[in-house]
mmCIF file of C-alpha atoms in Angstrom:
data_model
loop_
_atom_site.group_PDB
_atom_site.id
_atom_site.type_symbol
_atom_site.label_atom_id
_atom_site.label_comp_id
_atom_site.label_asym_id
_atom_site.label_seq_id
_atom_site.Cartn_x
_atom_site.Cartn_y
_atom_site.Cartn_z
ATOM 1 C CA MET A 29 169.265 30.081 335.547
ATOM 2 C CA ARG A 30 169.426 27.818 332.484
ATOM 3 C CA PHE A 31 170.279 24.823 334.670
ATOM 4 C CA TRP A 32 167.265 25.513 336.911
ATOM 5 C CA LEU A 33 164.977 25.896 333.888
ATOM 6 C CA LEU A 34 166.270 22.621 332.504
ATOM 7 C CA ILE A 35 165.439 20.875 335.770
ATOM 8 C CA MET A 36 161.911 22.264 335.700
ATOM 9 C CA LEU A 37 161.417 21.225 332.071
ATOM 10 C CA LEU A 38 162.545 17.684 332.817
ATOM 11 C CA LEU A 39 159.992 17.141 335.582
ATOM 12 C CA PRO A 40 157.346 14.638 334.549
ATOM 13 C CA ALA A 41 153.906 15.993 333.644
ATOM 14 C CA THR A 42 152.410 14.143 336.617
ATOM 15 C CA ALA A 43 154.512 16.267 338.972
ATOM 16 C CA LEU A 44 152.908 19.358 337.481
ATOM 17 C CA ALA A 45 149.417 17.946 337.874
ATOM 18 C CA GLY A 46 148.796 18.119 341.604
ATOM 19 C CA GLU A 47 151.364 15.904 343.325
ATOM 20 C CA ILE A 48 152.822 18.784 345.295
ATOM 21 C CA ASN A 49 151.855 17.588 348.782
ATOM 22 C CA HIS A 50 152.879 14.062 347.891
ATOM 23 C CA ASN A 51 156.496 15.198 347.530
ATOM 24 C CA CYS A 52 156.615 17.002 350.882
ATOM 25 C CA ALA A 53 154.750 14.323 352.866
ATOM 26 C CA PRO A 54 157.712 12.116 353.881
ATOM 27 C CA PHE A 55 159.716 15.152 354.970
ATOM 28 C CA TYR A 56 156.766 16.518 356.957
ATOM 29 C CA GLN A 57 156.290 13.170 358.722
ATOM 30 C CA ALA A 58 159.980 13.029 359.663
ATOM 31 C CA LEU A 59 159.978 16.582 361.044
ATOM 32 C CA LEU A 60 156.667 16.117 362.867
ATOM 33 C CA GLN A 61 158.320 13.494 365.096
ATOM 34 C CA LEU A 62 160.724 16.079 366.534
ATOM 35 C CA PRO A 63 159.983 18.573 369.294
ATOM 36 C CA HIS A 64 159.591 21.958 367.629
ATOM 37 C CA GLU A 65 158.403 25.509 368.180
ATOM 38 C CA ASP A 66 156.730 25.700 364.782
ATOM 39 C CA LEU A 67 156.169 23.483 361.751
ATOM 40 C CA GLN A 68 154.439 25.014 358.758
ATOM 41 C CA SER A 69 153.461 23.463 355.454
ATOM 42 C CA SER A 70 152.273 25.396 352.427
ATOM 43 C CA ASP A 71 151.302 24.527 348.907
ATOM 44 C CA GLY A 72 151.450 26.984 346.033
ATOM 45 C CA PRO A 73 153.787 29.755 344.975
ATOM 46 C CA PHE A 74 156.841 30.660 347.037
ATOM 47 C CA THR A 75 160.239 32.210 346.450
ATOM 48 C CA SER A 76 162.845 29.472 346.283
ATOM 49 C CA GLU A 77 165.861 29.774 348.561
ATOM 50 C CA TRP A 78 167.855 27.959 345.889
ATOM 51 C CA SER A 79 166.969 29.825 342.703
ATOM 52 C CA ARG A 80 165.479 33.023 344.193
ATOM 53 C CA HIS A 81 162.687 32.639 341.610
ATOM 54 C CA CYS A 82 158.969 32.432 342.220
ATOM 55 C CA VAL A 83 158.098 28.721 341.964
ATOM 56 C CA GLU A 84 155.056 26.504 342.389
ATOM 57 C CA GLY A 85 155.423 23.631 344.827
ATOM 58 C CA CYS A 86 155.317 22.715 348.471
ATOM 59 C CA LEU A 87 157.307 24.313 351.261
ATOM 60 C CA LEU A 88 157.961 23.170 354.826
ATOM 61 C CA VAL A 89 159.540 25.282 357.556
ATOM 62 C CA MET A 90 160.381 23.859 360.978
ATOM 63 C CA ILE A 91 161.741 25.989 363.797
ATOM 64 C CA THR A 92 163.218 24.229 366.792
ATOM 65 C CA ASN A 93 166.169 24.634 369.108
ATOM 66 C CA GLN A 94 168.815 22.504 370.741
ATOM 67 C CA SER A 95 167.193 22.938 374.156
ATOM 68 C CA LEU A 96 163.926 21.426 372.869
ATOM 69 C CA LEU A 97 165.720 18.598 371.092
ATOM 70 C CA GLY A 98 167.813 17.719 374.116
ATOM 71 C CA ASP A 99 169.709 14.536 373.280
ATOM 72 C CA GLN A 100 167.628 13.909 370.135
ATOM 73 C CA SER A 101 169.212 14.447 366.745
ATOM 74 C CA LEU A 102 167.515 16.093 363.809
ATOM 75 C CA ALA A 103 165.774 13.703 361.449
ATOM 76 C CA ASP A 104 168.158 12.240 358.880
ATOM 77 C CA LEU A 105 166.910 13.813 355.649
ATOM 78 C CA SER A 106 170.048 12.953 353.682
ATOM 79 C CA GLY A 107 168.554 10.248 351.475
ATOM 80 C CA GLU A 108 171.641 8.111 352.066
ATOM 81 C CA PRO A 109 171.397 4.297 352.185
ATOM 82 C CA GLY A 110 169.866 3.061 355.424
ATOM 83 C CA THR A 111 167.696 6.144 355.979
ATOM 84 C CA PRO A 112 163.869 6.099 355.798
ATOM 85 C CA LEU A 113 163.900 8.481 352.813
ATOM 86 C CA TYR A 114 166.253 6.177 350.932
ATOM 87 C CA ASP A 115 163.945 3.252 351.695
ATOM 88 C CA GLU A 116 161.069 5.286 350.182
ATOM 89 C CA GLY A 117 163.021 5.789 346.947
ATOM 90 C CA TRP A 118 164.568 9.246 347.534
ATOM 91 C CA ARG A 119 168.170 9.569 346.379
ATOM 92 C CA SER A 120 170.671 12.252 347.296
ATOM 93 C CA ASN A 121 172.073 14.225 344.361
ATOM 94 C CA PRO A 122 175.613 15.474 345.108
ATOM 95 C CA ALA A 123 175.096 18.397 342.696
ATOM 96 C CA TYR A 124 172.805 19.924 345.342
ATOM 97 C CA THR A 125 174.873 19.116 348.411
ATOM 98 C CA ALA A 126 176.755 21.661 350.497
ATOM 99 C CA ASP A 127 177.857 21.662 354.106
ATOM 100 C CA GLY A 128 179.584 24.170 356.308
ATOM 101 C CA PRO A 129 179.629 25.426 359.866
ATOM 102 C CA GLY A 130 176.026 26.092 360.800
ATOM 103 C CA THR A 131 174.365 25.325 357.462
ATOM 104 C CA SER A 132 173.794 22.462 355.092
ATOM 105 C CA LEU A 133 171.914 21.729 351.884
ATOM 106 C CA VAL A 134 170.950 18.394 350.415
ATOM 107 C CA GLY A 135 169.011 17.785 347.229
ATOM 108 C CA LEU A 136 166.932 14.629 346.958
ATOM 109 C CA GLU A 137 165.287 13.180 343.876
ATOM 110 C CA LYS A 138 162.546 10.628 343.354
ATOM 111 C CA ASP A 139 160.573 9.851 340.194
ATOM 112 C CA GLY A 140 161.694 13.114 338.578
ATOM 113 C CA ALA A 141 160.835 15.246 341.621
ATOM 114 C CA LEU A 142 163.494 17.373 343.327
ATOM 115 C CA CYS A 143 163.299 18.444 346.961
ATOM 116 C CA LEU A 144 165.910 20.645 348.617
ATOM 117 C CA VAL A 145 166.520 20.468 352.366
ATOM 118 C CA PHE A 146 168.207 23.474 353.990
ATOM 119 C CA THR A 147 169.268 23.167 357.635
ATOM 120 C CA SER A 148 170.684 26.081 359.561
ATOM 121 C CA GLN A 149 171.988 26.427 363.070
ATOM 122 C CA PRO A 150 173.901 29.706 363.140
ATOM 123 C CA SER A 151 177.447 29.414 364.373
ATOM 124 C CA PHE A 152 180.377 31.677 365.002
ATOM 125 C CA VAL A 153 183.995 31.481 366.098
ATOM 126 C CA GLY A 154 184.294 32.278 369.776
ATOM 127 C CA ASP A 155 187.085 34.081 371.585
ATOM 128 C CA THR A 156 188.923 30.786 372.084
ATOM 129 C CA GLY A 157 188.829 29.994 368.364
ATOM 130 C CA LYS A 158 186.270 27.234 368.776
ATOM 131 C CA ILE A 159 183.079 27.133 366.688
ATOM 132 C CA ILE A 160 180.041 27.853 368.830
ATOM 133 C CA GLN A 161 176.590 26.897 367.598
ATOM 134 C CA ASP A 162 173.495 28.908 368.409
ATOM 135 C CA ASP A 163 170.547 27.198 370.086
ATOM 136 C CA ALA A 164 168.126 28.049 367.222
ATOM 137 C CA ILE A 165 167.646 25.531 364.391
ATOM 138 C CA LYS A 166 165.683 26.001 361.180
ATOM 139 C CA VAL A 167 164.884 23.290 358.632
ATOM 140 C CA LEU A 168 163.402 24.354 355.310
ATOM 141 C CA VAL A 169 162.243 21.857 352.679
ATOM 142 C CA GLU A 170 161.199 23.047 349.242
ATOM 143 C CA CYS A 171 159.885 20.824 346.475
ATOM 144 C CA PRO A 172 159.375 23.056 343.419
ATOM 145 C CA VAL A 173 157.517 21.692 340.411
ATOM 146 C CA ALA A 174 157.404 24.742 338.125
ATOM 147 C CA ILE A 175 158.959 28.181 337.767
ATOM 148 C CA ILE A 176 156.287 30.889 337.815
ATOM 149 C CA GLY A 177 158.599 33.848 337.223
ATOM 150 C CA GLU A 178 162.046 35.277 337.696
ATOM 151 C CA GLY A 179 162.691 37.014 340.976
ATOM 152 C CA PRO A 180 160.653 36.771 344.167
ATOM 153 C CA CYS A 181 156.933 36.092 344.153
ATOM 154 C CA PRO A 182 154.723 39.201 344.358
ATOM 155 C CA GLY A 183 154.454 40.394 347.938
ATOM 156 C CA GLU A 184 157.531 38.540 349.151
ATOM 157 C CA GLU A 185 160.782 40.154 350.187
ATOM 158 C CA GLU A 186 163.962 39.686 348.158
ATOM 159 C CA CYS A 187 165.300 37.019 350.525
ATOM 160 C CA GLY A 188 162.453 34.615 349.724
ATOM 161 C CA GLY A 189 159.538 33.243 351.635
ATOM 162 C CA SER A 190 161.606 32.495 354.712
ATOM 163 C CA CYS A 191 163.211 35.788 355.693
ATOM 164 C CA ASP A 192 164.434 35.886 359.267
#
């Protein structure tokens, strides 16, 4: 909690003064290029998947599946050298990076802004011991600029604004 508050306090004043969509725009453009079932963008309060607090910012949710993607890969939202996000000035912060079977998280920073990219493709261990990935894929991008309150936003369930 204190770490999250510190991050929010360190954001530049300009980030709190209406640059919410600006932070999500490069992520939205990258996801828009992919075949998808749904791609939603919202600006305002939402319950952060990361902190579970009600925050102000922008939120993107893309739903797709492996069948729709075919041979295409998901957009590279890692912020690593050589990627479009890196070229735009976004840098990956290892403190916000996690990867495991079926899920990943990467935190990217630019000019004091922090955006978190969650990717999930549920997986399980099959009868043969091999990891099997589900067809469904969800990409969630959240770029919070201020904490509004502890706990979920009013009217949202405990699991945040992206309950499945």
